[in-house]
PDB file of C-alpha atoms in Angstrom:
ATOM      1  CA  UNK G   6      24.676-109.764  27.507  1.00 50.00           C
ATOM      2  CA  UNK G   7      24.025-106.909  25.100  1.00 70.00           C
ATOM      3  CA  UNK G   8      22.670-104.353  27.571  1.00 83.00           C
ATOM      4  CA  UNK G   9      23.977-100.823  27.240  1.00 95.00           C
ATOM      5  CA  UNK G  10      25.689 -99.814  30.469  1.00 97.00           C
ATOM      6  CA  UNK G  11      26.323 -96.295  31.758  1.00 98.00           C
ATOM      7  CA  UNK G  12      29.099 -96.046  34.360  1.00 98.00           C
ATOM      8  CA  UNK G  13      28.790 -93.285  36.948  1.00 98.00           C
ATOM      9  CA  UNK G  14      31.542 -92.550  39.470  1.00 97.00           C
ATOM     10  CA  UNK G  15      31.818 -90.528  42.645  1.00 97.00           C
ATOM     11  CA  UNK G  16      34.442 -87.733  42.463  1.00 95.00           C
ATOM     12  CA  UNK G  17      37.278 -89.756  44.009  1.00 95.00           C
ATOM     13  CA  UNK G  18      40.442 -90.966  42.256  1.00 96.00           C
ATOM     14  CA  UNK G  19      39.611 -94.615  42.998  1.00 96.00           C
ATOM     15  CA  UNK G  20      36.086 -94.420  41.603  1.00 97.00           C
ATOM     16  CA  UNK G  21      37.124 -92.433  38.526  1.00 97.00           C
ATOM     17  CA  UNK G  22      39.887 -94.943  37.780  1.00 97.00           C
ATOM     18  CA  UNK G  23      37.372 -97.783  38.038  1.00 97.00           C
ATOM     19  CA  UNK G  24      34.988 -95.982  35.675  1.00 97.00           C
ATOM     20  CA  UNK G  25      37.718 -95.481  33.074  1.00 97.00           C
ATOM     21  CA  UNK G  26      38.724 -99.141  33.308  1.00 96.00           C
ATOM     22  CA  UNK G  27      35.176-100.437  32.914  1.00 96.00           C
ATOM     23  CA  UNK G  28      34.369 -98.076  30.054  1.00 96.00           C
ATOM     24  CA  UNK G  29      37.527 -99.229  28.268  1.00 94.00           C
ATOM     25  CA  UNK G  30      36.365-102.836  28.564  1.00 92.00           C
ATOM     26  CA  UNK G  31      32.616-102.452  27.929  1.00 92.00           C
ATOM     27  CA  UNK G  32      32.343 -99.094  26.199  1.00 92.00           C
ATOM     28  CA  UNK G  33      30.825 -95.766  27.289  1.00 93.00           C
ATOM     29  CA  UNK G  34      27.128 -94.978  27.208  1.00 96.00           C
ATOM     30  CA  UNK G  35      25.182 -91.882  28.356  1.00 97.00           C
ATOM     31  CA  UNK G  36      22.647 -92.548  31.135  1.00 97.00           C
ATOM     32  CA  UNK G  37      19.684 -91.509  28.979  1.00 96.00           C
ATOM     33  CA  UNK G  38      20.503 -94.288  26.473  1.00 96.00           C
ATOM     34  CA  UNK G  39      21.431 -97.015  28.969  1.00 97.00           C
ATOM     35  CA  UNK G  40      19.621-100.211  29.942  1.00 97.00           C
ATOM     36  CA  UNK G  41      21.363-100.275  33.314  1.00 97.00           C
ATOM     37  CA  UNK G  42      23.356 -97.783  35.377  1.00 98.00           C
ATOM     38  CA  UNK G  43      26.438 -98.884  37.307  1.00 98.00           C
ATOM     39  CA  UNK G  44      27.196 -96.541  40.216  1.00 98.00           C
ATOM     40  CA  UNK G  45      30.744 -96.596  41.590  1.00 98.00           C
ATOM     41  CA  UNK G  46      31.088 -95.099  45.074  1.00 96.00           C
ATOM     42  CA  UNK G  47      29.377 -95.286  48.457  1.00 94.00           C
ATOM     43  CA  UNK G  48      25.824 -95.024  49.685  1.00 93.00           C
ATOM     44  CA  UNK G  49      25.885 -91.237  49.417  1.00 93.00           C
ATOM     45  CA  UNK G  50      26.751 -91.462  45.737  1.00 95.00           C
ATOM     46  CA  UNK G  51      24.074 -94.112  45.214  1.00 96.00           C
ATOM     47  CA  UNK G  52      21.476 -91.726  46.648  1.00 95.00           C
ATOM     48  CA  UNK G  53      22.772 -88.956  44.368  1.00 96.00           C
ATOM     49  CA  UNK G  54      22.444 -91.307  41.398  1.00 97.00           C
ATOM     50  CA  UNK G  55      18.851 -92.174  42.308  1.00 96.00           C
ATOM     51  CA  UNK G  56      17.945 -88.498  42.679  1.00 96.00           C
ATOM     52  CA  UNK G  57      19.616 -87.476  39.416  1.00 96.00           C
ATOM     53  CA  UNK G  58      18.589 -90.381  37.208  1.00 97.00           C
ATOM     54  CA  UNK G  59      15.669 -92.094  38.955  1.00 94.00           C
ATOM     55  CA  UNK G  60      13.183 -90.573  36.526  1.00 94.00           C
ATOM     56  CA  UNK G  61      14.765 -92.591  33.696  1.00 95.00           C
ATOM     57  CA  UNK G  62      13.291 -95.806  35.095  1.00 94.00           C
ATOM     58  CA  UNK G  63      16.615 -97.612  34.541  1.00 96.00           C
ATOM     59  CA  UNK G  64      17.788-100.197  37.118  1.00 97.00           C
ATOM     60  CA  UNK G  65      20.904 -99.295  39.089  1.00 98.00           C
ATOM     61  CA  UNK G  66      23.698-101.678  40.105  1.00 97.00           C
ATOM     62  CA  UNK G  67      26.101-100.228  42.656  1.00 97.00           C
ATOM     63  CA  UNK G  68      29.665-101.266  43.438  1.00 97.00           C
ATOM     64  CA  UNK G  69      31.253-100.113  46.672  1.00 95.00           C
ATOM     65  CA  UNK G  70      34.109 -97.656  46.276  1.00 94.00           C
ATOM     66  CA  UNK G  71      33.305 -95.507  49.308  1.00 83.00           C
ATOM     67  CA  UNK G  72      33.233 -95.582  53.085  1.00 78.00           C
ATOM     68  CA  UNK G  73      29.670 -96.923  53.422  1.00 75.00           C
ATOM     69  CA  UNK G  74      28.157 -99.407  50.998  1.00 80.00           C
ATOM     70  CA  UNK G  75      24.944-100.798  52.409  1.00 86.00           C
ATOM     71  CA  UNK G  76      23.179-100.135  49.100  1.00 91.00           C
ATOM     72  CA  UNK G  77      26.135-101.367  47.054  1.00 94.00           C
ATOM     73  CA  UNK G  78      27.604-104.660  45.879  1.00 95.00           C
ATOM     74  CA  UNK G  79      31.233-105.528  46.392  1.00 94.00           C
ATOM     75  CA  UNK G  80      33.586-103.976  43.845  1.00 95.00           C
ATOM     76  CA  UNK G  81      34.902-106.593  41.443  1.00 92.00           C
ATOM     77  CA  UNK G  82      35.448-105.436  37.865  1.00 90.00           C
ATOM     78  CA  UNK G  83      35.903-108.991  36.585  1.00 92.00           C
ATOM     79  CA  UNK G  84      32.826-110.767  35.286  1.00 92.00           C
ATOM     80  CA  UNK G  85      30.569-107.707  35.504  1.00 94.00           C
ATOM     81  CA  UNK G  86      28.325-108.734  32.605  1.00 93.00           C
ATOM     82  CA  UNK G  87      27.652-112.119  34.178  1.00 94.00           C
ATOM     83  CA  UNK G  88      26.950-110.487  37.549  1.00 95.00           C
ATOM     84  CA  UNK G  89      24.440-108.151  35.969  1.00 95.00           C
ATOM     85  CA  UNK G  90      22.671-111.070  34.295  1.00 94.00           C
ATOM     86  CA  UNK G  91      22.356-112.889  37.631  1.00 95.00           C
ATOM     87  CA  UNK G  92      21.518-109.834  39.760  1.00 95.00           C
ATOM     88  CA  UNK G  93      18.240-109.734  41.667  1.00 94.00           C
ATOM     89  CA  UNK G  94      16.019-106.634  41.467  1.00 95.00           C
ATOM     90  CA  UNK G  95      14.792-104.758  44.542  1.00 94.00           C
ATOM     91  CA  UNK G  96      12.117-102.120  44.011  1.00 94.00           C
ATOM     92  CA  UNK G  97      12.201 -99.080  46.305  1.00 94.00           C
ATOM     93  CA  UNK G  98       9.484 -96.450  46.668  1.00 95.00           C
ATOM     94  CA  UNK G  99      10.701 -93.069  47.999  1.00 97.00           C
ATOM     95  CA  UNK G 100       9.032 -90.617  50.327  1.00 98.00           C
ATOM     96  CA  UNK G 101       7.710 -87.320  49.023  1.00 98.00           C
ATOM     97  CA  UNK G 102       8.430 -84.267  51.179  1.00 98.00           C
ATOM     98  CA  UNK G 103       6.545 -81.008  50.771  1.00 98.00           C
ATOM     99  CA  UNK G 104       7.994 -78.252  52.957  1.00 98.00           C
ATOM    100  CA  UNK G 105       6.512 -74.797  53.491  1.00 98.00           C
ATOM    101  CA  UNK G 106       8.989 -72.114  54.565  1.00 98.00           C
ATOM    102  CA  UNK G 107       8.509 -68.983  56.658  1.00 96.00           C
ATOM    103  CA  UNK G 108       8.726 -66.985  53.442  1.00 95.00           C
ATOM    104  CA  UNK G 109       5.716 -68.830  52.020  1.00 96.00           C
ATOM    105  CA  UNK G 110       7.582 -70.977  49.492  1.00 98.00           C
ATOM    106  CA  UNK G 111       6.530 -74.604  49.003  1.00 98.00           C
ATOM    107  CA  UNK G 112       9.441 -76.902  48.158  1.00 98.00           C
ATOM    108  CA  UNK G 113       9.150 -80.570  47.210  1.00 97.00           C
ATOM    109  CA  UNK G 114      11.764 -83.299  47.260  1.00 97.00           C
ATOM    110  CA  UNK G 115      12.118 -87.078  47.313  1.00 97.00           C
ATOM    111  CA  UNK G 116      13.800 -89.183  49.990  1.00 98.00           C
ATOM    112  CA  UNK G 117      14.898 -92.785  49.482  1.00 96.00           C
ATOM    113  CA  UNK G 118      16.256 -93.060  53.044  1.00 96.00           C
ATOM    114  CA  UNK G 119      14.489 -90.557  55.265  1.00 98.00           C
ATOM    115  CA  UNK G 120      13.018 -87.106  55.756  1.00 98.00           C
ATOM    116  CA  UNK G 121      14.382 -85.480  58.912  1.00 98.00           C
ATOM    117  CA  UNK G 122      13.485 -82.276  60.735  1.00 98.00           C
ATOM    118  CA  UNK G 123      16.228 -80.760  62.893  1.00 98.00           C
ATOM    119  CA  UNK G 124      16.494 -77.741  65.161  1.00 98.00           C
ATOM    120  CA  UNK G 125      18.674 -74.989  63.673  1.00 97.00           C
ATOM    121  CA  UNK G 126      19.754 -73.348  66.941  1.00 96.00           C
ATOM    122  CA  UNK G 127      20.676 -74.285  70.486  1.00 95.00           C
ATOM    123  CA  UNK G 128      17.002 -74.301  71.486  1.00 96.00           C
ATOM    124  CA  UNK G 129      14.921 -77.447  71.241  1.00 97.00           C
ATOM    125  CA  UNK G 130      12.325 -77.701  68.501  1.00 98.00           C
ATOM    126  CA  UNK G 131       8.627 -77.681  69.388  1.00 98.00           C
ATOM    127  CA  UNK G 132       6.661 -79.740  66.876  1.00 98.00           C
ATOM    128  CA  UNK G 133       3.048 -80.780  66.412  1.00 98.00           C
ATOM    129  CA  UNK G 134       2.539 -84.097  64.639  1.00 98.00           C
ATOM    130  CA  UNK G 135      -0.522 -85.151  62.646  1.00 98.00           C
ATOM    131  CA  UNK G 136      -1.171 -88.474  60.932  1.00 98.00           C
ATOM    132  CA  UNK G 137      -3.764 -88.402  58.142  1.00 98.00           C
ATOM    133  CA  UNK G 138      -4.922 -85.026  59.399  1.00 97.00           C
ATOM    134  CA  UNK G 139      -5.480 -86.168  62.992  1.00 98.00           C
ATOM    135  CA  UNK G 140      -3.357 -84.608  65.731  1.00 98.00           C
ATOM    136  CA  UNK G 141      -1.391 -87.371  67.469  1.00 97.00           C
ATOM    137  CA  UNK G 142       1.149 -85.283  69.396  1.00 97.00           C
ATOM    138  CA  UNK G 143       0.089 -81.715  70.241  1.00 98.00           C
ATOM    139  CA  UNK G 144       3.648 -80.815  71.230  1.00 98.00           C
ATOM    140  CA  UNK G 145       6.874 -82.765  70.842  1.00 98.00           C
ATOM    141  CA  UNK G 146       9.918 -81.066  72.386  1.00 98.00           C
ATOM    142  CA  UNK G 147      13.015 -82.557  70.802  1.00 97.00           C
ATOM    143  CA  UNK G 148      16.107 -82.095  68.687  1.00 98.00           C
ATOM    144  CA  UNK G 149      14.039 -83.268  65.741  1.00 98.00           C
ATOM    145  CA  UNK G 150      12.068 -86.103  64.204  1.00 98.00           C
ATOM    146  CA  UNK G 151      12.411 -88.263  61.096  1.00 98.00           C
ATOM    147  CA  UNK G 152      10.346 -90.480  58.832  1.00 98.00           C
ATOM    148  CA  UNK G 153      12.257 -93.437  57.360  1.00 98.00           C
ATOM    149  CA  UNK G 154      11.596 -95.931  54.569  1.00 97.00           C
ATOM    150  CA  UNK G 155      12.421 -99.637  55.072  1.00 95.00           C
ATOM    151  CA  UNK G 156      15.556 -99.212  52.941  1.00 93.00           C
ATOM    152  CA  UNK G 157      16.596 -96.213  55.041  1.00 95.00           C
ATOM    153  CA  UNK G 158      15.639 -97.690  58.401  1.00 95.00           C
ATOM    154  CA  UNK G 159      19.174 -99.003  58.981  1.00 92.00           C
ATOM    155  CA  UNK G 160      20.717 -95.549  58.443  1.00 93.00           C
ATOM    156  CA  UNK G 161      19.994 -92.395  60.498  1.00 95.00           C
ATOM    157  CA  UNK G 162      16.789 -93.949  61.835  1.00 96.00           C
ATOM    158  CA  UNK G 163      18.676 -96.867  63.400  1.00 94.00           C
ATOM    159  CA  UNK G 164      21.272 -94.539  64.918  1.00 94.00           C
ATOM    160  CA  UNK G 165      18.359 -92.696  66.568  1.00 96.00           C
ATOM    161  CA  UNK G 166      17.181 -96.030  68.065  1.00 95.00           C
ATOM    162  CA  UNK G 167      14.391 -96.388  65.547  1.00 96.00           C
ATOM    163  CA  UNK G 168      13.210 -99.827  64.360  1.00 95.00           C
ATOM    164  CA  UNK G 169      14.666-101.724  61.437  1.00 94.00           C
ATOM    165  CA  UNK G 170      11.928-102.352  58.870  1.00 94.00           C
ATOM    166  CA  UNK G 171      12.086-105.416  56.595  1.00 91.00           C
ATOM    167  CA  UNK G 172      11.901-104.713  52.888  1.00 88.00           C
ATOM    168  CA  UNK G 173       8.504-105.412  51.402  1.00 85.00           C
ATOM    169  CA  UNK G 174       6.564-104.310  54.456  1.00 88.00           C
ATOM    170  CA  UNK G 175       4.084-101.505  53.828  1.00 92.00           C
ATOM    171  CA  UNK G 176       5.358 -99.617  56.871  1.00 97.00           C
ATOM    172  CA  UNK G 177       7.340 -96.437  57.548  1.00 98.00           C
ATOM    173  CA  UNK G 178       9.003 -95.399  60.800  1.00 98.00           C
ATOM    174  CA  UNK G 179       8.343 -92.151  62.667  1.00 98.00           C
ATOM    175  CA  UNK G 180      11.271 -91.675  65.054  1.00 98.00           C
ATOM    176  CA  UNK G 181      12.041 -88.811  67.466  1.00 98.00           C
ATOM    177  CA  UNK G 182      15.529 -87.383  67.882  1.00 97.00           C
ATOM    178  CA  UNK G 183      16.403 -86.791  71.552  1.00 96.00           C
ATOM    179  CA  UNK G 184      12.798 -86.373  72.672  1.00 96.00           C
ATOM    180  CA  UNK G 185      12.518 -84.299  75.869  1.00 95.00           C
ATOM    181  CA  UNK G 186       8.731 -84.188  76.123  1.00 95.00           C
ATOM    182  CA  UNK G 187       6.990 -86.606  76.041  1.00 95.00           C
ATOM    183  CA  UNK G 188      10.222 -88.103  77.359  1.00 88.00           C
ATOM    184  CA  UNK G 189       9.139 -91.719  77.017  1.00 88.00           C
ATOM    185  CA  UNK G 190       7.812 -91.451  73.469  1.00 94.00           C
ATOM    186  CA  UNK G 191       9.911 -93.684  71.223  1.00 94.00           C
ATOM    187  CA  UNK G 192       8.145 -93.140  67.917  1.00 97.00           C
ATOM    188  CA  UNK G 193       5.568 -95.019  65.872  1.00 97.00           C
ATOM    189  CA  UNK G 194       5.175 -97.461  63.012  1.00 97.00           C
ATOM    190  CA  UNK G 195       2.776 -96.212  60.354  1.00 98.00           C
ATOM    191  CA  UNK G 196       1.199 -97.648  57.246  1.00 97.00           C
ATOM    192  CA  UNK G 197       3.162 -96.606  54.193  1.00 95.00           C
ATOM    193  CA  UNK G 198       0.129 -94.821  52.743  1.00 95.00           C
ATOM    194  CA  UNK G 199      -0.173 -92.577  55.817  1.00 98.00           C
ATOM    195  CA  UNK G 200       0.481 -88.852  55.447  1.00 98.00           C
ATOM    196  CA  UNK G 201       2.576 -87.346  58.225  1.00 98.00           C
ATOM    197  CA  UNK G 202       2.122 -83.634  58.855  1.00 98.00           C
ATOM    198  CA  UNK G 203       4.612 -81.812  61.085  1.00 98.00           C
ATOM    199  CA  UNK G 204       3.959 -78.241  62.195  1.00 98.00           C
ATOM    200  CA  UNK G 205       6.755 -76.147  63.686  1.00 98.00           C
ATOM    201  CA  UNK G 206       5.613 -74.283  66.792  1.00 98.00           C
ATOM    202  CA  UNK G 207       7.318 -70.931  67.488  1.00 96.00           C
ATOM    203  CA  UNK G 208       9.271 -71.009  64.199  1.00 96.00           C
ATOM    204  CA  UNK G 209      10.786 -67.533  64.741  1.00 95.00           C
ATOM    205  CA  UNK G 210      12.163 -68.426  68.163  1.00 96.00           C
ATOM    206  CA  UNK G 211      12.899 -72.088  67.449  1.00 97.00           C
ATOM    207  CA  UNK G 212      13.736 -72.444  63.730  1.00 98.00           C
ATOM    208  CA  UNK G 213      13.774 -75.875  62.125  1.00 98.00           C
ATOM    209  CA  UNK G 214      15.193 -77.267  58.886  1.00 98.00           C
ATOM    210  CA  UNK G 215      13.860 -80.214  56.881  1.00 98.00           C
ATOM    211  CA  UNK G 216      16.091 -82.554  54.890  1.00 98.00           C
ATOM    212  CA  UNK G 217      15.063 -85.167  52.325  1.00 98.00           C
ATOM    213  CA  UNK G 218      18.139 -87.383  52.067  1.00 96.00           C
ATOM    214  CA  UNK G 219      20.698 -84.622  51.362  1.00 91.00           C
ATOM    215  CA  UNK G 220      18.341 -81.841  50.151  1.00 95.00           C
ATOM    216  CA  UNK G 221      17.924 -79.358  53.008  1.00 98.00           C
ATOM    217  CA  UNK G 222      15.214 -76.699  53.307  1.00 98.00           C
ATOM    218  CA  UNK G 223      15.758 -74.208  56.121  1.00 98.00           C
ATOM    219  CA  UNK G 224      13.266 -72.239  58.221  1.00 98.00           C
ATOM    220  CA  UNK G 225      10.288 -74.491  57.590  1.00 98.00           C
ATOM    221  CA  UNK G 226       6.923 -73.965  59.267  1.00 98.00           C
ATOM    222  CA  UNK G 227       5.168 -77.096  58.039  1.00 98.00           C
ATOM    223  CA  UNK G 228       6.229 -80.332  56.376  1.00 98.00           C
ATOM    224  CA  UNK G 229       4.050 -83.034  54.812  1.00 98.00           C
ATOM    225  CA  UNK G 230       5.501 -86.472  54.158  1.00 98.00           C
ATOM    226  CA  UNK G 231       4.046 -89.483  52.402  1.00 97.00           C
ATOM    227  CA  UNK G 232       5.201 -92.393  50.301  1.00 97.00           C
ATOM    228  CA  UNK G 233       5.309 -91.592  46.603  1.00 95.00           C
ATOM    229  CA  UNK G 234       2.411 -93.059  44.657  1.00 91.00           C
ATOM    230  CA  UNK G 235       4.092 -92.728  41.265  1.00 90.00           C
ATOM    231  CA  UNK G 236       7.892 -93.006  41.579  1.00 93.00           C
ATOM    232  CA  UNK G 237       9.863 -96.212  42.078  1.00 95.00           C
ATOM    233  CA  UNK G 238      13.478 -97.179  41.471  1.00 96.00           C
ATOM    234  CA  UNK G 239      15.008-100.611  40.964  1.00 96.00           C
ATOM    235  CA  UNK G 240      18.324-101.587  42.527  1.00 96.00           C
ATOM    236  CA  UNK G 241      20.202-104.700  41.428  1.00 96.00           C
ATOM    237  CA  UNK G 242      22.052-106.923  43.895  1.00 95.00           C
ATOM    238  CA  UNK G 243      24.239-109.995  43.638  1.00 94.00           C
ATOM    239  CA  UNK G 244      22.366-113.089  44.929  1.00 92.00           C
ATOM    240  CA  UNK G 245      24.768-113.404  47.870  1.00 86.00           C
ATOM    241  CA  UNK G 246      24.427-109.677  48.662  1.00 79.00           C
ATOM    242  CA  UNK G 247      20.635-109.411  48.764  1.00 82.00           C
ATOM    243  CA  UNK G 248      19.437-106.191  50.397  1.00 84.00           C
ATOM    244  CA  UNK G 249      16.472-107.809  52.179  1.00 85.00           C
ATOM    245  CA  UNK G 250      18.764-110.404  53.755  1.00 85.00           C
ATOM    246  CA  UNK G 251      21.198-107.742  54.934  1.00 80.00           C
ATOM    247  CA  UNK G 252      18.435-105.683  56.502  1.00 85.00           C
ATOM    248  CA  UNK G 253      17.235-108.840  58.287  1.00 82.00           C
ATOM    249  CA  UNK G 254      20.765-109.630  59.479  1.00 83.00           C
ATOM    250  CA  UNK G 255      21.176-106.103  60.873  1.00 82.00           C
ATOM    251  CA  UNK G 256      18.578-106.982  63.506  1.00 81.00           C
ATOM    252  CA  UNK G 257      20.838-109.656  64.908  1.00 83.00           C
ATOM    253  CA  UNK G 258      24.074-107.667  64.942  1.00 73.00           C
ATOM    254  CA  UNK G 259      25.481-107.015  68.407  1.00 61.00           C
TER     255      UNK G 259
END
């Protein structure tokens, strides 16, 4: 294999040591000149890598050197070139978040896992939810609400008792966080091309923040969320570590 490989490491001694070892064996390469990126760390670092370098259009192969590694392959420095040759691609399409703050600023961000809205104080959030411009919930009283991609459905969404979505389905999950009213509402499955609009009711009294993966915007009054029509990223997985299979298996875990 003659591909140029850029090694990226999370700021931990273990990951940095692995990066130095691999660069000594394969050679260093800047991300902008690479044919493939190898991310060394956990899922959080993988998301950082996608946000920082996703615009390059370069596939990313992760190796787990962190506490959580759902988006990563097992760390084995031996035979890396052969593993990359045999790796299977998985294409992910992120969500686009557009948040409007109380101050009138409009802030955009991408989310590969989920966009979540959370109350900032002890008081419950009051939210109005629209889908494709149509009001579906005039008032949701809750700790918050999130919109998750299939790849992110096993993360925060699953912890909030949201559904696990198989990869390749054109569906996103809309999941409430500790819904108080309507108390029995458990969320919704939406087409991936749907636009979700969330309006914050009483934003001065009940402030709410919006977070796209790890990018937080505080004191929002309105948030619009939809699947990106232009941006995709490609993750590479070992054949025995296929992401679609692991998402399927999560549904049968006790």
